[in-house]
Coordinates of C-alpha atoms and ligand atoms in Angstrom, one line a residue:
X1 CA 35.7 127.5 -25.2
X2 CA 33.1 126.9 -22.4
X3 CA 32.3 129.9 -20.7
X4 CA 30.1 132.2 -23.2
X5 CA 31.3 135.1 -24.5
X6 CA 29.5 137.5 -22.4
X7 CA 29.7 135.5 -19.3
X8 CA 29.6 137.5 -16.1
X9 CA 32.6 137.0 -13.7
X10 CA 32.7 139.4 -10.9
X11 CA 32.0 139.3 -7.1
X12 CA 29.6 139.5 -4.2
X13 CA 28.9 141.8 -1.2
X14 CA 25.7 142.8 0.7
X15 CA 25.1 146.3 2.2
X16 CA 25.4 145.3 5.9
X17 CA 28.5 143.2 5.6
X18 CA 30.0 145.9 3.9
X19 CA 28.8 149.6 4.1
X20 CA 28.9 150.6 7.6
X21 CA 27.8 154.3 8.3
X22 CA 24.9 152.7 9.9
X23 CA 23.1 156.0 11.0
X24 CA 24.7 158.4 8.7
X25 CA 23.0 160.3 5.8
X26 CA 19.5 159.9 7.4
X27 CA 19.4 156.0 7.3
X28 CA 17.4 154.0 9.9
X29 CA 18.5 151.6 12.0
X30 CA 18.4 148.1 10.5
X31 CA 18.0 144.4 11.7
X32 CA 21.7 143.5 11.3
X33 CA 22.7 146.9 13.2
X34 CA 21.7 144.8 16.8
X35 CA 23.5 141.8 16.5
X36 CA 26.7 141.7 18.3
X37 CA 29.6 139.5 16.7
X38 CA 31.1 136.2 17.8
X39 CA 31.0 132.3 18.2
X40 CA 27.7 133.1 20.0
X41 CA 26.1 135.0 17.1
X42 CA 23.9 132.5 15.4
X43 CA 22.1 131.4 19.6
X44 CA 22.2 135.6 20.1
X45 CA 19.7 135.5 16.0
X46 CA 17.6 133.1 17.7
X47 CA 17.3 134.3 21.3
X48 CA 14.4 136.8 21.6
X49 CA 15.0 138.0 24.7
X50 CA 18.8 138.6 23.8
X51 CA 17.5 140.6 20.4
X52 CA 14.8 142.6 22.5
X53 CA 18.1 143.9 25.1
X54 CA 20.1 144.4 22.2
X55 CA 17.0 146.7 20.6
X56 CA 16.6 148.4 23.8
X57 CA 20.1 148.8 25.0
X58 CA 22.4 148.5 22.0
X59 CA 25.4 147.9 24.1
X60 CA 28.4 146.2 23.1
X61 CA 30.4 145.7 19.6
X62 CA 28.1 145.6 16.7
X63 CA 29.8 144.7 13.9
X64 CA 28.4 146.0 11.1
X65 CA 28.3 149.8 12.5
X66 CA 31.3 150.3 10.5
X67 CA 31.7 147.2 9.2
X68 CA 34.7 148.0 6.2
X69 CA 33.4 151.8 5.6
X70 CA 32.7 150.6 2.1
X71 CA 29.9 153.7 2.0
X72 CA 33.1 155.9 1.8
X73 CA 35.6 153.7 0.4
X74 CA 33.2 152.4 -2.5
X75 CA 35.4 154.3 -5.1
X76 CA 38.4 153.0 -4.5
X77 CA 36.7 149.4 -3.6
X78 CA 35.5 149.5 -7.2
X79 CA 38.6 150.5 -9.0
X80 CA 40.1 147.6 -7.4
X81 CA 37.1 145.4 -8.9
X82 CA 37.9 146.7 -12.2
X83 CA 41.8 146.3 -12.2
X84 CA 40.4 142.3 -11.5
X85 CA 38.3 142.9 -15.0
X86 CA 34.8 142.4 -13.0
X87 CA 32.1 142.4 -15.5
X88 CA 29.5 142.0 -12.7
X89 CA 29.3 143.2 -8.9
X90 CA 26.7 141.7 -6.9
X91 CA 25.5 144.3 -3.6
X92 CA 22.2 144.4 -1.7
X93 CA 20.7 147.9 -0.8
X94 CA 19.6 148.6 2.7
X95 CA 16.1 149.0 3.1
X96 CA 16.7 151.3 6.0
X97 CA 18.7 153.6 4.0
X98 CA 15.8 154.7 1.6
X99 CA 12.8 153.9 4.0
X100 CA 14.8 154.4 7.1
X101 CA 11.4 152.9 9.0
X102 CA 9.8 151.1 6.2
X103 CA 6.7 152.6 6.2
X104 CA 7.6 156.5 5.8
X105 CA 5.7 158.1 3.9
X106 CA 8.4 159.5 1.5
X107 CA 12.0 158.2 0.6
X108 CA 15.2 159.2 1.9
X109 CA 16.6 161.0 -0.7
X110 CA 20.0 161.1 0.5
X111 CA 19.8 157.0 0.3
X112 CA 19.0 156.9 -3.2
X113 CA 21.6 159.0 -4.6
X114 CA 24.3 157.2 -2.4
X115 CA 23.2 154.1 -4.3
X116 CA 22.8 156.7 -7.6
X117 CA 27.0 157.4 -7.1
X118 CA 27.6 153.2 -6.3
X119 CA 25.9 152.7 -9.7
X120 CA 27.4 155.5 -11.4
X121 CA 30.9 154.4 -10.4
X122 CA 30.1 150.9 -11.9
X123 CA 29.3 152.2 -14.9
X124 CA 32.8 154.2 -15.1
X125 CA 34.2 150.9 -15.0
X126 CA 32.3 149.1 -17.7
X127 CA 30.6 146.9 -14.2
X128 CA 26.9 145.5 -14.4
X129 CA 25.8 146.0 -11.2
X130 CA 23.3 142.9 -10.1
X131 CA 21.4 143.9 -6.9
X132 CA 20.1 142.1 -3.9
X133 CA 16.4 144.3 -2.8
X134 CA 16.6 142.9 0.5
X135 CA 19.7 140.6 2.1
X136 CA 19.3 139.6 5.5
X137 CA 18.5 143.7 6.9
X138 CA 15.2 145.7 7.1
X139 CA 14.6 148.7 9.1
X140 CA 13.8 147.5 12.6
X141 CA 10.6 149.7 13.4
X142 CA 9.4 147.1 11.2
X143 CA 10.2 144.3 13.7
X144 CA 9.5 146.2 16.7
X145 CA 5.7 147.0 14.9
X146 CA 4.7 144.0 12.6
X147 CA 7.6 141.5 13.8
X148 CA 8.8 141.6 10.7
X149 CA 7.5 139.3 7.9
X150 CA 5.3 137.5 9.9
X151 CA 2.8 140.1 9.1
X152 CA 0.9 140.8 5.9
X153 CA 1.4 144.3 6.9
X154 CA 5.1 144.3 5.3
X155 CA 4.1 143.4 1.7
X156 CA 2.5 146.5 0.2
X157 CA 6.0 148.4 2.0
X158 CA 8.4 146.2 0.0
X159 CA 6.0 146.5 -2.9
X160 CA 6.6 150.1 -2.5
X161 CA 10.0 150.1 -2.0
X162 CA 10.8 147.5 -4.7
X163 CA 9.0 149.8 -7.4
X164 CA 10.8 153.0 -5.6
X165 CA 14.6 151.3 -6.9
X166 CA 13.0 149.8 -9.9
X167 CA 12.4 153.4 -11.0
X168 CA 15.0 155.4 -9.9
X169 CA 17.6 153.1 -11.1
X170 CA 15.6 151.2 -14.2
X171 CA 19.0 152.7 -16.5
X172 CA 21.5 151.3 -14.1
X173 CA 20.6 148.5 -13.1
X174 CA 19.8 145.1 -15.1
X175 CA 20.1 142.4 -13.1
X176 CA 17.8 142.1 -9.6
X177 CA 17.6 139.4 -7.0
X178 CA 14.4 139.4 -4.6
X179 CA 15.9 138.3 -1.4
X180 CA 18.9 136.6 -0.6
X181 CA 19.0 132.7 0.6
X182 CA 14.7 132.8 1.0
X183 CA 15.4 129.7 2.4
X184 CA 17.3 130.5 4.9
X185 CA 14.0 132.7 7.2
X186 CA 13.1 129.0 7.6
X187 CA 16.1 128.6 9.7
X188 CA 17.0 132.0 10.8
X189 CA 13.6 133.6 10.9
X190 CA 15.0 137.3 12.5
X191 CA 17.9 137.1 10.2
X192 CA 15.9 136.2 7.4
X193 CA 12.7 137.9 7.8
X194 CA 13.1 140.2 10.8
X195 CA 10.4 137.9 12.9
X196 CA 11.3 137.4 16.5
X197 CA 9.6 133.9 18.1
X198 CA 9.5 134.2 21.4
X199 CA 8.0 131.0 21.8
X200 CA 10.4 127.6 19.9
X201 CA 6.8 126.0 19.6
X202 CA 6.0 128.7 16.8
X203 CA 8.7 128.3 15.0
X204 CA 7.7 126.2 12.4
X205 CA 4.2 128.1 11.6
X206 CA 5.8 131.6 11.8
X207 CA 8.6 131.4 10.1
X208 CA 6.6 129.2 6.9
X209 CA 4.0 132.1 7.0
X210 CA 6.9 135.1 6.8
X211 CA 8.4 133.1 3.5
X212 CA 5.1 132.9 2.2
X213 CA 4.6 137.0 2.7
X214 CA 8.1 137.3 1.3
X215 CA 6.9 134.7 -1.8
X216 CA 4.0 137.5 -2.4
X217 CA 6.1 139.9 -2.2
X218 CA 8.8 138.9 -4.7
X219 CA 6.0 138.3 -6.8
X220 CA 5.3 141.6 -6.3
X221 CA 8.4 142.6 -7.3
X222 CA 9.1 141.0 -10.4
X223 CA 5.7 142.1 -11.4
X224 CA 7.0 145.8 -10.6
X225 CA 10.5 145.2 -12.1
X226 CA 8.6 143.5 -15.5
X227 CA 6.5 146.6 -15.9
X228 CA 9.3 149.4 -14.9
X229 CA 12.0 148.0 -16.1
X230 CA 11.2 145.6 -18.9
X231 CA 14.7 144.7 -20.4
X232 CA 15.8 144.4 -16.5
X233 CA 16.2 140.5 -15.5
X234 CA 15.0 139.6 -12.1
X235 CA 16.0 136.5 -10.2
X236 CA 15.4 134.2 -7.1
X237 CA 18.0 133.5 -4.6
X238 CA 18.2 130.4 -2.5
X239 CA 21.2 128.8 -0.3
X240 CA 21.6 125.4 -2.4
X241 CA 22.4 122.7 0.1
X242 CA 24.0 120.0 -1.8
X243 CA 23.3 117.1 0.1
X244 CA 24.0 113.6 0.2
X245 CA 22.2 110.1 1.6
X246 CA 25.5 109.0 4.0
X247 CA 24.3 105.5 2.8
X248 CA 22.4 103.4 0.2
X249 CA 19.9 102.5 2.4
X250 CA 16.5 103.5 1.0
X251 CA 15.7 105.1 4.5
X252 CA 18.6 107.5 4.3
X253 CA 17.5 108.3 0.6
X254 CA 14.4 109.0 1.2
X255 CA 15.6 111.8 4.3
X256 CA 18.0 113.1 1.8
X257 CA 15.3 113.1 -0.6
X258 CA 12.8 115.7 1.8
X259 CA 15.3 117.6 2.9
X260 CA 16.2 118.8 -0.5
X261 CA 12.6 119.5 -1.2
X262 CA 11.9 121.5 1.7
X263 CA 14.8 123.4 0.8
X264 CA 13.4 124.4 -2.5
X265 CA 10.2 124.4 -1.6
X266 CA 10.0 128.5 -2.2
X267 CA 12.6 128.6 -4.9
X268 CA 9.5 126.2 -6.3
X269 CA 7.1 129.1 -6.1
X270 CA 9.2 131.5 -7.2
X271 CA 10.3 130.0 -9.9
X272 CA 7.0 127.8 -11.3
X273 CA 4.7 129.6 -9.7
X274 CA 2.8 127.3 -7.4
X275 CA 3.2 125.3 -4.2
X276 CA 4.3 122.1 -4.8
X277 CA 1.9 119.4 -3.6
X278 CA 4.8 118.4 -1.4
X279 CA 4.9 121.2 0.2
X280 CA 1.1 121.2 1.1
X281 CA 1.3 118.1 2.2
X282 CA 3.9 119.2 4.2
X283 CA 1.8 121.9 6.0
X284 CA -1.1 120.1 6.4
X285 CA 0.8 117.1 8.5
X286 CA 2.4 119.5 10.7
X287 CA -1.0 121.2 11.3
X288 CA 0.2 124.1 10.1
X289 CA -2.5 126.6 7.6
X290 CA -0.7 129.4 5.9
X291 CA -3.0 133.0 6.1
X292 CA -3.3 133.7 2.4
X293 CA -4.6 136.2 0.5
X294 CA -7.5 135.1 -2.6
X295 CA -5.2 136.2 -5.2
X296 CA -1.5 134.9 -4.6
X297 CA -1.8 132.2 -5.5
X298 CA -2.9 133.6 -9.0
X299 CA 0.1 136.4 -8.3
X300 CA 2.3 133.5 -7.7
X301 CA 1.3 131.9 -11.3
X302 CA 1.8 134.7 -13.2
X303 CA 4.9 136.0 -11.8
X304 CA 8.0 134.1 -12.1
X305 CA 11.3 134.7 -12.1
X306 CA 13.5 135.5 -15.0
X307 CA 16.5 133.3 -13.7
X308 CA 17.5 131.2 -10.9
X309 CA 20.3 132.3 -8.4
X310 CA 22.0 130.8 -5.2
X311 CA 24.8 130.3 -2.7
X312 CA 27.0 127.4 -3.0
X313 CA 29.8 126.4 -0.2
X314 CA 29.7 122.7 0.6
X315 CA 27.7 120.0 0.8
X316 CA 26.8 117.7 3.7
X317 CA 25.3 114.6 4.0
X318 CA 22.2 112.7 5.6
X319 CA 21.6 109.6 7.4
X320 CA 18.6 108.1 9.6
X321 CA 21.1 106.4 11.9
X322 CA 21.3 107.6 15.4
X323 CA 24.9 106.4 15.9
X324 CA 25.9 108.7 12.8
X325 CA 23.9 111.8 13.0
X326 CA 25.4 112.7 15.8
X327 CA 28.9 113.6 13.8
X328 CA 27.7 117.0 12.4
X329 CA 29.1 119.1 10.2
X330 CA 28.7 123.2 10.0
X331 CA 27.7 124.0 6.7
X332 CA 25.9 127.3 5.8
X333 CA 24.1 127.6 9.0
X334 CA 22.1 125.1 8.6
X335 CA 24.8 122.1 8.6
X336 CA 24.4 118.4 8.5
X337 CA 26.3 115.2 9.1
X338 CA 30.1 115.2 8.0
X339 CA 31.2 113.5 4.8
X340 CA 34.0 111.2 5.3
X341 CA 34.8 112.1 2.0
X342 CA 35.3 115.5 1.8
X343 CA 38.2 117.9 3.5
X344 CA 36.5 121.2 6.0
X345 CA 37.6 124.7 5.8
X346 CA 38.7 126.1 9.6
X347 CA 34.7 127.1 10.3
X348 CA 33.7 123.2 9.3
X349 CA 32.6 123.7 6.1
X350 CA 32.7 120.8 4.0
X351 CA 34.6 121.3 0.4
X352 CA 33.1 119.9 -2.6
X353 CA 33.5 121.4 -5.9
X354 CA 31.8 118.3 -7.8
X355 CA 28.6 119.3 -5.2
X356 CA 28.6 122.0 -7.5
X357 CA 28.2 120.7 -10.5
X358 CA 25.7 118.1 -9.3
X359 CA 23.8 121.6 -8.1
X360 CA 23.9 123.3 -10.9
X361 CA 22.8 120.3 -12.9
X362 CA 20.2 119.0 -10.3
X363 CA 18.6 122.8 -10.5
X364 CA 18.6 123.1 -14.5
X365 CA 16.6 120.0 -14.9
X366 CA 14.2 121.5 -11.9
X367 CA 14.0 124.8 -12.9
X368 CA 15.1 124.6 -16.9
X369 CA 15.6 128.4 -16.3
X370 CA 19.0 130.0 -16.8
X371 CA 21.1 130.1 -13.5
X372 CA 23.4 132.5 -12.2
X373 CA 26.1 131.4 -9.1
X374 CA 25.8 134.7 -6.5
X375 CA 28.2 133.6 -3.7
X376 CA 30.8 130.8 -3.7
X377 CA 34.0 130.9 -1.7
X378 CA 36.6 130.2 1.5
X379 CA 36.5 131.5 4.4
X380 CA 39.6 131.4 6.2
X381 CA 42.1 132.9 8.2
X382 CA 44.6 134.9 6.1
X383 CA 47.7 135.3 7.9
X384 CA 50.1 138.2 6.4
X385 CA 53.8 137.1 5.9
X386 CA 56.7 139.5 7.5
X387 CA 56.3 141.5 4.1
X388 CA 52.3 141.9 4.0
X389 CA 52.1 139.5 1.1
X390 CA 48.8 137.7 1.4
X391 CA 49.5 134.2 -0.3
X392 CA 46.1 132.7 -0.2
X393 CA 46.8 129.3 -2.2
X394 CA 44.6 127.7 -0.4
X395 CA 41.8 130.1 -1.9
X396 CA 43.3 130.0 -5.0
X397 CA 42.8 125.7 -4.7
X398 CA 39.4 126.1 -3.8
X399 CA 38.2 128.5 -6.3
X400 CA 40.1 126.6 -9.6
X401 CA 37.8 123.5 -8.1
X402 CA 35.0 125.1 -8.5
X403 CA 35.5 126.9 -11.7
X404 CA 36.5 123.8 -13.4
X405 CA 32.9 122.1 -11.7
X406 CA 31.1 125.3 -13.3
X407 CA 33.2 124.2 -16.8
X408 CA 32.2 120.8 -16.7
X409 CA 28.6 122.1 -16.3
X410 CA 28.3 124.2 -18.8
X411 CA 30.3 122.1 -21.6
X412 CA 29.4 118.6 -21.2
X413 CA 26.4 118.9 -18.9
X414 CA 24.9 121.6 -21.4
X415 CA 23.9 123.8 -18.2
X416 CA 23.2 127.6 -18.7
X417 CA 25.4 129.2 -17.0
X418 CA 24.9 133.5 -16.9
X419 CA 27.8 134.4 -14.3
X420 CA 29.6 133.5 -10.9
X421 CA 30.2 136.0 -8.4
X422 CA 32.3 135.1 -5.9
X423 CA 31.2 135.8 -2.4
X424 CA 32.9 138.6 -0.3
X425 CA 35.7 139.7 -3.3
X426 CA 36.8 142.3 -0.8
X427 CA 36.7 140.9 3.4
X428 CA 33.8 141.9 5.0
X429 CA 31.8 141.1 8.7
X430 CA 31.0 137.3 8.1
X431 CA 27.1 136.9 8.2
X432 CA 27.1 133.9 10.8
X433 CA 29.6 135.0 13.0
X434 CA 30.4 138.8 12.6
X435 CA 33.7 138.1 12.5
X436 CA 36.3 139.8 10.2
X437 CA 38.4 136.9 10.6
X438 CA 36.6 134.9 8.3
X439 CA 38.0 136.5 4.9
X440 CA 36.9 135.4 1.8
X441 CA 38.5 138.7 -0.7
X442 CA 41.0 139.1 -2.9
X443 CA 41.1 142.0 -1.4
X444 CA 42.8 142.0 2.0
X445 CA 41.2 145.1 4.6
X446 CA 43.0 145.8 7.8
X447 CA 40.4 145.1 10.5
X448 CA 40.0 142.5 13.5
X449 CA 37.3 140.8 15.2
X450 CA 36.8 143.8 17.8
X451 CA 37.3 146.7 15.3
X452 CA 40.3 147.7 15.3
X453 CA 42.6 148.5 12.1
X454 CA 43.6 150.8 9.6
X455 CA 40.8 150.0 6.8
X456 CA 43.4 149.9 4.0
X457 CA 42.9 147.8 1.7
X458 CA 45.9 145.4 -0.1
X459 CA 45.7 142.4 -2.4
X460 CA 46.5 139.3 -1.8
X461 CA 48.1 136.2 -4.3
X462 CA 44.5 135.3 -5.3
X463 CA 43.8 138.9 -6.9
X464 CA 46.4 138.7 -9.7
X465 CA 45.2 135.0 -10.4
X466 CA 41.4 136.0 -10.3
X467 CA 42.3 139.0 -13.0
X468 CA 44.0 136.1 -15.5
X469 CA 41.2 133.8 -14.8
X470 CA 38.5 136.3 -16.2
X471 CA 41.1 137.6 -18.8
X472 CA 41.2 134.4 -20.4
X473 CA 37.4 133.8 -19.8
X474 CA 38.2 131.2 -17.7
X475 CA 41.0 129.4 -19.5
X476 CA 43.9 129.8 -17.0
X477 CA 43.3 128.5 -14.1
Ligands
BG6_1 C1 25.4 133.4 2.8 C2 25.0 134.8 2.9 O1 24.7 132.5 3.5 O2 26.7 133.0 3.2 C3 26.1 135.8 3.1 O3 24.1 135.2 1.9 C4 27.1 135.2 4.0 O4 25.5 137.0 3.7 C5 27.7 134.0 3.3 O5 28.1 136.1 4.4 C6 28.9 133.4 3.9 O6 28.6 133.1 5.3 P1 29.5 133.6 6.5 O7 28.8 133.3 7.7 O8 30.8 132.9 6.3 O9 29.7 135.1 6.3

């Protein structure tokens, strides 16, 4: 058999993609509450002027106001987990619903116990929650005073609000993820870390100085969680882009080669606790010099992770030929040139299920730390037939893949492997476009692009298939 015993199968959501009842209950208003849905979503994330309006104003759809009412559907969202035999459900918890501005002076209490109920409810079902402190959403007084992460100012707040969870929920929860695709600030710095850049110029310094305040502060963290929570686990979390040299020529290899290590650059820190000399040499050629503190580097050191976690989609590949890099490829955000090779899901992203075994393998030997898969999945368009039956083979297809991949890791690679969540087991507001359309559940929920729908929840071909898949431990698939 080669999944272990107690391996954890389950799913993935994150607060804002999910809860909705964006001002209710005393919460504050977060990042992802001002970004209206849409092709245009990712320009809108890096368009400061078109954040400030939307800050000011807040007109238009905004997705995630509502989002799929999970804060008052969670019970029955969960009971639907279970019938699937979930032994793990991966959510984030929104900053701005216990800190509703991020530096109050005292915790929302009405925050905490919603997340007190989530927890409890887990537990009814025999789930392990693993939670997310911060995923893409922070309370956006803390943009509007500190622009966000770029400032020092935020660490001591998510220090505080880190150890806040860690003791209120150190008997619920046991499995903790600092923040979700790190990485990813480098790309989408007000997604990411809340920090607008109002000039492109900056980009580069500001958005390397907000990872490194986050890198303290997840340092922070697992410090907190190690002394408040001692049997808890706590983990990094970085979008793994798989990607390829679109030839043998040593030029191309070597492109591939520092991509990939500026990619896990922070995952580095997090996870060995330094800065790699790459890395410094990377800074120090682009001019850039990182504000730090006397001691984080000595934080850095002495805090590492318990386990490595991260994303895993597609892959892409790389070339240093002009002619070819112009055929791109989407990707998870960040994108690349399109594989010949490979087959694209309707939003362009390449499908490779042997990228993830190259992934897991390639971040074993780098890390030699047990790994966890948060978020894996298809997005795609799922069409209900005259009699509401979803049949989503081609999900179905694409999740065997990558299961077997994960199989092939862990039994003749000798990977350790502790669980696979799949991303978005119930639809929710896709992160890069805001769109409903883009489903990845088992879970089917009546809603549209503009909002409209009944919220009802049905389940679609992949659900029953899922459930046999982790009542076999991964033998039928
Ligand atoms: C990851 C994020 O990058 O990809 C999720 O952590 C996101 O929040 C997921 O939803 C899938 O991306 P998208 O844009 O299809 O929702």
């Amino acid at each position: 058999m080669a999944f272990p015993k107690k391996f954890l199968w389950g799913g993935a959501i994150a607060a804002h993609q999910a809860e909705g009842a964006y001002c209710e209950d005393g919460k504050g208003l977060s990042t992802c509450d001002v970004i209206h849905g849409g092709k245009g979503r990712i320009a809108e994330i890096l368009d400061p002027k078109a954040i400030r309006a939307n800050i000011e104003k807040g007109e238009g759809y905004f997705p995630e106001h509502i989002a799929i009412d999970f804060y008052h559907r969670y019970k029955e969202d969960i009971a639907l987990f279970a019938e699937m035999g979930f032994k793990v459900f991966r959510t984030s918890i929104s900053w701005a619903r216990i800190f509703p501005n991020g530096d109050d002076a005292q915790p929302n209490e009405a925050g905490l116990k919603f997340y007190d109920n989530l927890f409890a409810e887990c537990a009814k079902h025999g789930i392990e929650p693993l939670v997310t402190l911060s995923h893409w959403e922070m309370p956006i007084t803390l943009t509007a005073k500190y622009n966000g992460w770029a400032s020092r100012a935020l660490i001591p707040l998510f220090e505080r609000y880190a150890a806040t969870l860690f003791e209120r929920y150190k008997n619920s929860v046991n499995y903790w993820l600092t923040f979700n695709e790190i990485n990813m600030t480098l790309h989408m710095p007000f997604l990411g870390g809340g920090v607008i850049i109002d000039n492109p110029a900056d980009k580069d310094r500001l958005s390397m100085q907000a990872c490194h305040n986050m890198l303290v502060a997840s340092a922070l963290a697992v410090k907190a969680c190690h002394k408040i929570a001692p049997a808890a686990k706590i983990g990094s979390m970085v979008a793994a882009a798989c990607s390829y040299p679109y030839t043998c020529k040593p030029e191309d290899v070597w492109e591939q080669k520092n991509i990939e290590r500026m990619n896990y650059y922070l995952t580095d820190v997090q996870a060995r606790g330094a800065y790699p000399e790459y890395a410094k040499k990377h800074l120090e050629h682009k001019g850039i010099k990182i504000e730090m503190d006397a001691q984080d580097e000595k934080l850095f050191a002495e805090n590492c992770v318990d386990f490595v976690s991260f994303s895993y989609y597609s892959s892409c590949a790389v070339s240093t030929d002009p002619a070819i890099t112009g055929v791109k490829t989407s990707g998870n955000i960040f994108g690349g040139i399109q594989n010949p090779h490979l087959k694209s899901s309707e939003w362009g992203w390449q499908i490779d299920p042997l990228g993830l075994r190259i992934t897991l393998n390639y971040l074993y030997d780098r890390y030699q730390k047990p790994l966890f898969i948060v978020e894996n999945g298809l997005g795609a368009k799922d069409i209900p037939a005259a009699d509401g039956i979803i049949a989503d083979d081609y999900r179905i297809d694409y999740l065997r893949e990558h299961i077997k991949a994960m199989k092939a890791a862990i039994e003749e690679d000798g990977v350790e492997l502790w669980g696979y969540t799949t991303w978005g087991c119930i639809d929710i507001i896709s992160a890069s476009t805001g769109e409903m359309s883009k489903r990845y559940g088992f879970i089917y929920v009546d809603r549209d692009d503009s909002g409209n729908g009944s919220l009802t929840r049905s389940r679609k071909k992949s659900f029953a298939w899922y459930r046999d898949v982790i009542a076999t431990n991964g033998e039928q698939l």
